[in-house]
């Protein structure tokens, strides 16, 4: 189930290599994998998804996020992947939540308004209030 956040990014639960051609046909230009390989038995590995993405003409980036949380390196990598995308991006993880959170952190680090980011995430069905202090800090809107 793909959830559109805005015209630039959508997030989804785990995808399969077999789904990638349909994603390309739907207009996506890039796939961002936010799931570490081996997180769950039977999940497709990143190499298979990279191969399917490249075969379908899509760019592919792997920025795995574990349940340990987010790092500055991951946020910067997400910024880079979003900036390099030449059209709509699909980011995925196990449920879409980590992808949505990482997108919001990346956008905040580029000066995105935390209220607008939170509203966009909510519109896609994600509650990101738990990372609001990080969004405020990254966007420069934190108060002391």
CSV table of N, CA and C in Angstrom, one decimal:
chain,number,residue,atom,x,y,z
A,1,UNK,N,0.8,-1.2,0.0
A,1,UNK,CA,0.0,0.0,0.0
A,1,UNK,C,0.9,1.2,0.0
A,2,UNK,N,0.9,2.0,-1.1
A,2,UNK,CA,1.7,3.2,-1.2
A,2,UNK,C,0.9,4.3,-0.7
A,3,UNK,N,1.6,5.1,0.2
A,3,UNK,CA,1.0,6.3,0.8
A,3,UNK,C,1.8,7.6,0.2
A,4,UNK,N,1.0,8.4,-0.5
A,4,UNK,CA,1.6,9.6,-1.1
A,4,UNK,C,1.7,10.7,0.0
A,5,UNK,N,2.9,11.2,0.2
A,5,UNK,CA,3.1,12.3,1.1
A,5,UNK,C,2.9,13.6,0.4
A,6,UNK,N,3.6,13.7,-0.8
A,6,UNK,CA,3.4,14.9,-1.6
A,6,UNK,C,3.8,14.4,-3.0
A,7,UNK,N,3.9,15.4,-4.0
A,7,UNK,CA,4.2,15.0,-5.4
A,7,UNK,C,5.6,14.5,-5.5
A,8,UNK,N,6.5,14.7,-4.6
A,8,UNK,CA,7.9,14.3,-4.7
A,8,UNK,C,8.2,12.9,-4.0
A,9,UNK,N,7.4,12.6,-3.0
A,9,UNK,CA,7.7,11.4,-2.2
A,9,UNK,C,6.4,10.6,-1.8
A,10,UNK,N,6.5,9.3,-1.9
A,10,UNK,CA,5.6,8.4,-1.3
A,10,UNK,C,6.3,7.4,-0.5
A,11,UNK,N,5.6,6.7,0.4
A,11,UNK,CA,6.3,5.7,1.3
A,11,UNK,C,5.4,4.4,1.2
A,12,UNK,N,6.0,3.3,1.5
A,12,UNK,CA,5.3,2.0,1.5
A,12,UNK,C,6.0,1.0,2.4
A,13,UNK,N,5.2,0.0,2.7
A,13,UNK,CA,5.8,-1.2,3.3
A,13,UNK,C,6.7,-1.9,2.3
A,14,UNK,N,7.4,-2.9,2.8
A,14,UNK,CA,8.3,-3.7,2.0
A,14,UNK,C,7.7,-4.0,0.6
A,15,UNK,N,8.5,-3.7,-0.4
A,15,UNK,CA,8.2,-4.1,-1.8
A,15,UNK,C,9.0,-5.3,-2.3
A,16,UNK,N,8.5,-5.9,-3.4
A,16,UNK,CA,9.3,-7.0,-3.9
A,16,UNK,C,9.8,-6.6,-5.3
A,17,UNK,N,10.9,-7.3,-5.7
A,17,UNK,CA,11.4,-7.0,-7.0
A,17,UNK,C,10.4,-7.1,-8.2
A,18,UNK,N,9.4,-8.0,-8.0
A,18,UNK,CA,8.4,-8.2,-9.0
A,18,UNK,C,7.5,-7.0,-9.1
A,19,UNK,N,7.4,-6.2,-8.1
A,19,UNK,CA,6.5,-5.0,-8.1
A,19,UNK,C,7.2,-3.8,-8.8
A,20,UNK,N,8.5,-3.8,-9.0
A,20,UNK,CA,9.3,-2.6,-9.4
A,20,UNK,C,8.8,-2.2,-10.8
A,21,UNK,N,8.6,-3.1,-11.8
A,21,UNK,CA,8.2,-2.6,-13.1
A,21,UNK,C,6.9,-1.7,-13.0
A,22,UNK,N,6.0,-2.2,-12.2
A,22,UNK,CA,4.7,-1.4,-12.0
A,22,UNK,C,5.0,-0.1,-11.4
A,23,UNK,N,5.9,0.0,-10.5
A,23,UNK,CA,6.3,1.3,-9.9
A,23,UNK,C,6.8,2.2,-10.9
A,24,UNK,N,7.7,1.7,-11.8
A,24,UNK,CA,8.2,2.6,-12.9
A,24,UNK,C,7.0,3.0,-13.8
A,25,UNK,N,6.1,2.1,-14.1
A,25,UNK,CA,5.0,2.5,-14.9
A,25,UNK,C,4.1,3.5,-14.2
A,26,UNK,N,4.1,3.5,-12.9
A,26,UNK,CA,3.3,4.5,-12.1
A,26,UNK,C,3.9,5.8,-12.1
A,27,UNK,N,5.1,6.0,-12.6
A,27,UNK,CA,5.8,7.3,-12.6
A,27,UNK,C,6.9,7.5,-11.6
A,28,UNK,N,7.2,6.5,-10.8
A,28,UNK,CA,8.3,6.7,-9.9
A,28,UNK,C,9.6,6.7,-10.6
A,29,UNK,N,10.6,7.5,-10.2
A,29,UNK,CA,11.9,7.6,-10.8
A,29,UNK,C,13.0,7.0,-9.9
A,30,UNK,N,12.7,6.9,-8.6
A,30,UNK,CA,13.7,6.4,-7.7
A,30,UNK,C,13.1,5.6,-6.6
A,31,UNK,N,13.9,4.7,-6.1
A,31,UNK,CA,13.5,3.9,-4.9
A,31,UNK,C,14.5,4.1,-3.8
A,32,UNK,N,14.1,4.3,-2.6
A,32,UNK,CA,15.0,4.4,-1.5
A,32,UNK,C,14.6,3.3,-0.5
A,33,UNK,N,15.5,2.4,-0.2
A,33,UNK,CA,15.3,1.3,0.7
A,33,UNK,C,15.8,1.7,2.1
A,34,UNK,N,14.9,1.8,3.0
A,34,UNK,CA,15.2,2.2,4.4
A,34,UNK,C,15.2,1.0,5.3
A,35,UNK,N,15.2,-0.2,4.8
A,35,UNK,CA,15.2,-1.4,5.6
A,35,UNK,C,16.5,-2.2,5.5
A,36,UNK,N,17.0,-2.6,6.7
A,36,UNK,CA,18.2,-3.4,6.6
A,36,UNK,C,18.0,-4.8,6.1
A,37,UNK,N,18.9,-5.4,5.4
A,37,UNK,CA,18.7,-6.7,4.9
A,37,UNK,C,18.7,-7.6,6.2
A,38,UNK,N,17.9,-8.7,6.0
A,38,UNK,CA,17.8,-9.7,7.1
A,38,UNK,C,17.0,-9.3,8.3
A,39,UNK,N,16.3,-8.2,8.2
A,39,UNK,CA,15.5,-7.8,9.4
A,39,UNK,C,14.4,-8.8,9.7
A,40,UNK,N,13.8,-9.4,8.7
A,40,UNK,CA,12.7,-10.3,8.8
A,40,UNK,C,12.9,-11.5,7.9
A,41,UNK,N,12.6,-12.7,8.3
A,41,UNK,CA,12.7,-13.9,7.5
A,41,UNK,C,11.9,-13.7,6.2
A,42,UNK,N,12.5,-14.0,5.1
A,42,UNK,CA,11.8,-14.0,3.8
A,42,UNK,C,11.7,-12.7,3.1
A,43,UNK,N,12.2,-11.6,3.7
A,43,UNK,CA,12.1,-10.3,3.0
A,43,UNK,C,13.1,-10.3,1.8
A,44,UNK,N,12.8,-9.7,0.7
A,44,UNK,CA,13.8,-9.6,-0.4
A,44,UNK,C,15.0,-8.8,0.0
A,45,UNK,N,16.2,-9.2,-0.5
A,45,UNK,CA,17.4,-8.5,-0.1
A,45,UNK,C,17.5,-7.2,-1.0
A,46,UNK,N,18.3,-6.3,-0.5
A,46,UNK,CA,18.5,-5.1,-1.2
A,46,UNK,C,19.1,-5.2,-2.6
A,47,UNK,N,20.0,-6.2,-2.7
A,47,UNK,CA,20.6,-6.4,-4.0
A,47,UNK,C,19.6,-6.8,-5.1
A,48,UNK,N,18.6,-7.6,-4.8
A,48,UNK,CA,17.6,-8.0,-5.7
A,48,UNK,C,16.7,-6.8,-6.1
A,49,UNK,N,16.5,-5.9,-5.1
A,49,UNK,CA,15.7,-4.7,-5.4
A,49,UNK,C,16.4,-3.7,-6.2
A,50,UNK,N,17.7,-3.6,-5.9
A,50,UNK,CA,18.6,-2.7,-6.7
A,50,UNK,C,18.6,-3.2,-8.2
A,51,UNK,N,18.8,-4.4,-8.4
A,51,UNK,CA,18.8,-5.0,-9.7
A,51,UNK,C,17.5,-4.8,-10.5
A,52,UNK,N,16.4,-5.0,-9.8
A,52,UNK,CA,15.1,-4.8,-10.4
A,52,UNK,C,14.8,-3.3,-10.7
A,53,UNK,N,15.3,-2.4,-9.8
A,53,UNK,CA,15.1,-1.0,-10.0
A,53,UNK,C,15.9,-0.5,-11.2
A,54,UNK,N,17.2,-0.9,-11.3
A,54,UNK,CA,18.0,-0.5,-12.4
A,54,UNK,C,17.5,-1.1,-13.7
A,55,UNK,N,17.0,-2.3,-13.7
A,55,UNK,CA,16.4,-2.9,-14.9
A,55,UNK,C,15.2,-2.1,-15.4
A,56,UNK,N,14.5,-1.5,-14.5
A,56,UNK,CA,13.3,-0.8,-14.8
A,56,UNK,C,13.6,0.7,-15.1
A,57,UNK,N,14.9,1.1,-15.0
A,57,UNK,CA,15.3,2.5,-15.3
A,57,UNK,C,15.1,3.4,-14.1
A,58,UNK,N,15.0,2.8,-12.9
A,58,UNK,CA,14.9,3.7,-11.7
A,58,UNK,C,16.2,3.7,-11.0
A,59,UNK,N,16.5,4.9,-10.3
A,59,UNK,CA,17.6,5.0,-9.4
A,59,UNK,C,17.3,4.3,-8.1
A,60,UNK,N,18.3,3.9,-7.4
A,60,UNK,CA,18.1,3.1,-6.2
A,60,UNK,C,19.1,3.5,-5.1
A,61,UNK,N,18.7,3.8,-3.9
A,61,UNK,CA,19.6,4.1,-2.8
A,61,UNK,C,19.2,3.2,-1.6
A,62,UNK,N,20.2,2.7,-0.9
A,62,UNK,CA,19.9,2.0,0.3
A,62,UNK,C,20.4,2.8,1.5
A,63,UNK,N,19.5,3.2,2.4
A,63,UNK,CA,19.8,3.9,3.6
A,63,UNK,C,19.1,3.2,4.7
A,64,UNK,N,19.7,2.0,5.1
A,64,UNK,CA,19.0,1.2,6.2
A,64,UNK,C,18.9,1.9,7.5
A,65,UNK,N,17.7,1.8,8.1
A,65,UNK,CA,17.5,2.4,9.4
A,65,UNK,C,17.1,1.2,10.3
A,66,UNK,N,17.8,1.0,11.4
A,66,UNK,CA,17.4,-0.1,12.3
A,66,UNK,C,16.5,0.5,13.4
A,67,UNK,N,16.1,-0.3,14.3
A,67,UNK,CA,15.2,0.2,15.4
A,67,UNK,C,16.0,1.0,16.4
A,68,UNK,N,17.3,1.1,16.2
A,68,UNK,CA,18.1,1.9,17.1
A,68,UNK,C,17.9,3.4,16.9
A,69,UNK,N,17.3,3.7,15.8
A,69,UNK,CA,17.0,5.2,15.5
A,69,UNK,C,17.7,5.7,14.4
A,70,UNK,N,17.7,7.0,14.3
A,70,UNK,CA,18.2,7.8,13.1
A,70,UNK,C,19.6,8.4,13.5
A,71,UNK,N,20.4,8.6,12.5
A,71,UNK,CA,21.7,9.2,12.7
A,71,UNK,C,21.8,10.4,11.7
A,72,UNK,N,22.7,11.3,12.0
A,72,UNK,CA,23.0,12.4,11.1
A,72,UNK,C,23.4,11.9,9.7
A,73,UNK,N,24.2,10.8,9.7
A,73,UNK,CA,24.6,10.2,8.4
A,73,UNK,C,23.4,9.8,7.6
A,74,UNK,N,22.5,9.1,8.2
A,74,UNK,CA,21.3,8.7,7.5
A,74,UNK,C,20.4,9.8,7.0
A,75,UNK,N,20.3,10.9,7.8
A,75,UNK,CA,19.6,12.1,7.4
A,75,UNK,C,20.2,12.7,6.2
A,76,UNK,N,21.6,12.8,6.2
A,76,UNK,CA,22.3,13.4,5.1
A,76,UNK,C,22.2,12.6,3.8
A,77,UNK,N,22.2,11.2,4.0
A,77,UNK,CA,22.1,10.3,2.9
A,77,UNK,C,20.7,10.5,2.3
A,78,UNK,N,19.7,10.6,3.1
A,78,UNK,CA,18.3,10.8,2.6
A,78,UNK,C,18.2,12.1,1.8
A,79,UNK,N,18.8,13.2,2.4
A,79,UNK,CA,18.8,14.5,1.6
A,79,UNK,C,19.4,14.3,0.3
A,80,UNK,N,20.6,13.6,0.2
A,80,UNK,CA,21.3,13.4,-1.1
A,80,UNK,C,20.4,12.6,-2.0
A,81,UNK,N,19.8,11.5,-1.5
A,81,UNK,CA,19.0,10.7,-2.4
A,81,UNK,C,17.8,11.5,-3.0
A,82,UNK,N,17.2,12.3,-2.1
A,82,UNK,CA,16.0,13.0,-2.6
A,82,UNK,C,16.4,14.1,-3.6
A,83,UNK,N,17.6,14.7,-3.3
A,83,UNK,CA,18.1,15.8,-4.2
A,83,UNK,C,18.5,15.2,-5.6
A,84,UNK,N,19.0,14.0,-5.6
A,84,UNK,CA,19.5,13.4,-6.8
A,84,UNK,C,18.3,12.7,-7.6
A,85,UNK,N,17.2,12.5,-7.0
A,85,UNK,CA,16.1,11.9,-7.7
A,85,UNK,C,15.6,12.8,-8.8
A,86,UNK,N,15.3,12.2,-10.0
A,86,UNK,CA,14.9,13.0,-11.1
A,86,UNK,C,13.4,12.8,-11.3
A,87,UNK,N,12.6,12.8,-10.2
A,87,UNK,CA,11.2,12.7,-10.3
A,87,UNK,C,10.7,12.0,-9.0
A,88,UNK,N,9.5,11.6,-9.0
A,88,UNK,CA,8.9,11.0,-7.8
A,88,UNK,C,9.6,9.8,-7.2
A,89,UNK,N,9.7,9.8,-5.9
A,89,UNK,CA,10.5,8.8,-5.1
A,89,UNK,C,9.5,7.9,-4.3
A,90,UNK,N,9.8,6.6,-4.3
A,90,UNK,CA,9.2,5.7,-3.4
A,90,UNK,C,10.2,5.3,-2.4
A,91,UNK,N,10.0,5.6,-1.1
A,91,UNK,CA,10.8,5.1,0.0
A,91,UNK,C,10.1,4.0,0.7
A,92,UNK,N,10.8,2.9,1.1
A,92,UNK,CA,10.1,1.8,1.8
A,92,UNK,C,10.9,1.3,2.9
A,93,UNK,N,10.2,0.7,3.9
A,93,UNK,CA,10.8,-0.1,5.0
A,93,UNK,C,9.8,-1.2,5.3
A,94,UNK,N,9.8,-1.6,6.6
A,94,UNK,CA,8.8,-2.7,6.9
A,94,UNK,C,7.4,-2.2,6.8
A,95,UNK,N,7.1,-1.0,7.3
A,95,UNK,CA,5.7,-0.5,7.4
A,95,UNK,C,5.5,0.8,6.7
A,96,UNK,N,6.6,1.5,6.4
A,96,UNK,CA,6.6,2.8,5.8
A,96,UNK,C,6.9,3.9,6.8
A,97,UNK,N,6.8,3.6,8.1
A,97,UNK,CA,7.0,4.6,9.2
A,97,UNK,C,8.4,5.1,9.2
A,98,UNK,N,9.4,4.3,9.2
A,98,UNK,CA,10.8,4.8,9.2
A,98,UNK,C,11.1,5.6,8.0
A,99,UNK,N,10.5,5.2,6.9
A,99,UNK,CA,10.8,6.0,5.6
A,99,UNK,C,10.1,7.4,5.8
A,100,UNK,N,8.9,7.4,6.3
A,100,UNK,CA,8.3,8.7,6.5
A,100,UNK,C,9.1,9.6,7.5
A,101,UNK,N,9.5,9.0,8.6
A,101,UNK,CA,10.3,9.7,9.6
A,101,UNK,C,11.6,10.3,9.0
A,102,UNK,N,12.3,9.4,8.3
A,102,UNK,CA,13.5,9.9,7.7
A,102,UNK,C,13.3,11.0,6.7
A,103,UNK,N,12.3,10.8,5.9
A,103,UNK,CA,11.9,11.9,4.9
A,103,UNK,C,11.7,13.2,5.7
A,104,UNK,N,10.9,13.2,6.7
A,104,UNK,CA,10.6,14.4,7.5
A,104,UNK,C,11.9,15.0,8.1
A,105,UNK,N,12.8,14.2,8.6
A,105,UNK,CA,14.0,14.7,9.2
A,105,UNK,C,14.9,15.3,8.1
A,106,UNK,N,15.0,14.6,7.0
A,106,UNK,CA,15.8,15.2,5.8
A,106,UNK,C,15.2,16.5,5.4
A,107,UNK,N,13.9,16.6,5.3
A,107,UNK,CA,13.3,17.9,4.9
A,107,UNK,C,13.5,19.0,5.9
A,108,UNK,N,13.4,18.6,7.2
A,108,UNK,CA,13.6,19.6,8.3
A,108,UNK,C,15.1,20.1,8.2
A,109,UNK,N,16.0,19.2,7.9
A,109,UNK,CA,17.4,19.6,7.9
A,109,UNK,C,17.7,20.6,6.7
A,110,UNK,N,16.8,20.6,5.8
A,110,UNK,CA,16.9,21.5,4.6
A,110,UNK,C,16.0,22.8,4.9
A,111,UNK,N,15.6,23.0,6.1
A,111,UNK,CA,14.8,24.1,6.4
A,111,UNK,C,13.3,24.0,6.3
A,112,UNK,N,12.8,22.8,6.1
A,112,UNK,CA,11.4,22.5,6.0
A,112,UNK,C,10.7,22.9,7.3
A,113,UNK,N,9.5,23.4,7.2
A,113,UNK,CA,8.7,23.8,8.4
A,113,UNK,C,8.1,22.5,9.1
A,114,UNK,N,8.4,22.4,10.4
A,114,UNK,CA,8.0,21.2,11.1
A,114,UNK,C,6.4,21.0,11.1
A,115,UNK,N,5.7,22.2,11.2
A,115,UNK,CA,4.2,22.0,11.1
A,115,UNK,C,3.8,21.5,9.8
A,116,UNK,N,4.3,22.0,8.7
A,116,UNK,CA,4.0,21.5,7.4
A,116,UNK,C,4.4,20.0,7.2
A,117,UNK,N,5.5,19.7,7.7
A,117,UNK,CA,6.0,18.3,7.5
A,117,UNK,C,5.1,17.3,8.3
A,118,UNK,N,4.8,17.7,9.5
A,118,UNK,CA,3.9,16.9,10.4
A,118,UNK,C,2.5,16.8,9.7
A,119,UNK,N,2.0,17.8,9.1
A,119,UNK,CA,0.7,17.8,8.5
A,119,UNK,C,0.7,16.9,7.2
A,120,UNK,N,1.8,17.0,6.5
A,120,UNK,CA,1.9,16.1,5.3
A,120,UNK,C,2.0,14.6,5.7
A,121,UNK,N,2.8,14.3,6.7
A,121,UNK,CA,2.9,13.0,7.2
A,121,UNK,C,1.5,12.5,7.7
A,122,UNK,N,0.8,13.3,8.5
A,122,UNK,CA,-0.5,13.0,9.0
A,122,UNK,C,-1.5,12.7,7.8
A,123,UNK,N,-1.4,13.5,6.7
A,123,UNK,CA,-2.2,13.3,5.6
A,123,UNK,C,-2.0,11.9,4.9
A,124,UNK,N,-0.8,11.4,5.1
A,124,UNK,CA,-0.5,10.1,4.6
A,124,UNK,C,-0.7,9.0,5.6
A,125,UNK,N,-1.2,9.3,6.8
A,125,UNK,CA,-1.6,8.3,7.8
A,125,UNK,C,-0.5,8.1,8.8
A,126,UNK,N,0.5,9.0,8.9
A,126,UNK,CA,1.6,8.8,9.8
A,126,UNK,C,1.7,9.8,10.9
A,127,UNK,N,1.8,9.5,12.1
A,127,UNK,CA,1.9,10.4,13.3
A,127,UNK,C,3.4,10.5,13.6
A,128,UNK,N,3.9,11.7,13.3
A,128,UNK,CA,5.4,11.9,13.5
A,128,UNK,C,5.6,12.8,14.7
A,129,UNK,N,4.6,13.0,15.5
A,129,UNK,CA,4.8,13.9,16.7
A,129,UNK,C,6.0,13.5,17.6
A,130,UNK,N,6.2,12.2,17.6
A,130,UNK,CA,7.3,11.7,18.5
A,130,UNK,C,8.7,12.2,18.1
A,131,UNK,N,8.9,12.6,16.8
A,131,UNK,CA,10.2,13.2,16.4
A,131,UNK,C,10.1,14.7,16.2
A,132,UNK,N,9.0,15.3,16.7
A,132,UNK,CA,8.8,16.7,16.6
A,132,UNK,C,10.0,17.5,17.1
A,133,UNK,N,10.5,17.2,18.3
A,133,UNK,CA,11.7,17.9,18.8
A,133,UNK,C,12.9,17.9,17.9
A,134,UNK,N,13.1,16.7,17.2
A,134,UNK,CA,14.2,16.6,16.2
A,134,UNK,C,13.9,17.5,15.0
A,135,UNK,N,12.7,17.5,14.6
A,135,UNK,CA,12.3,18.3,13.4
A,135,UNK,C,12.5,19.8,13.7
A,136,UNK,N,12.1,20.2,14.9
A,136,UNK,CA,12.3,21.6,15.3
A,136,UNK,C,13.8,21.9,15.4
A,137,UNK,N,14.6,21.0,15.9
A,137,UNK,CA,16.0,21.3,16.1
A,137,UNK,C,16.7,21.3,14.7
A,138,UNK,N,16.4,20.4,13.8
A,138,UNK,CA,17.0,20.3,12.5
A,138,UNK,C,16.6,21.5,11.6
A,139,UNK,N,15.4,22.0,11.8
A,139,UNK,CA,14.9,23.1,11.0
A,139,UNK,C,15.4,24.5,11.5
A,140,UNK,N,15.9,24.5,12.7
A,140,UNK,CA,16.4,25.7,13.3
A,140,UNK,C,15.2,26.4,14.1
A,141,UNK,N,14.1,25.7,14.3
A,141,UNK,CA,13.0,26.3,15.0
A,141,UNK,C,12.8,25.9,16.4
A,142,UNK,N,13.8,25.2,17.0
A,142,UNK,CA,13.7,24.8,18.4
A,142,UNK,C,13.8,26.0,19.3
A,143,UNK,N,13.0,25.9,20.3
A,143,UNK,CA,13.1,27.0,21.4
A,143,UNK,C,13.7,26.4,22.6
A,144,UNK,N,14.3,27.3,23.4
A,144,UNK,CA,15.0,26.8,24.6
A,144,UNK,C,14.1,27.2,25.8
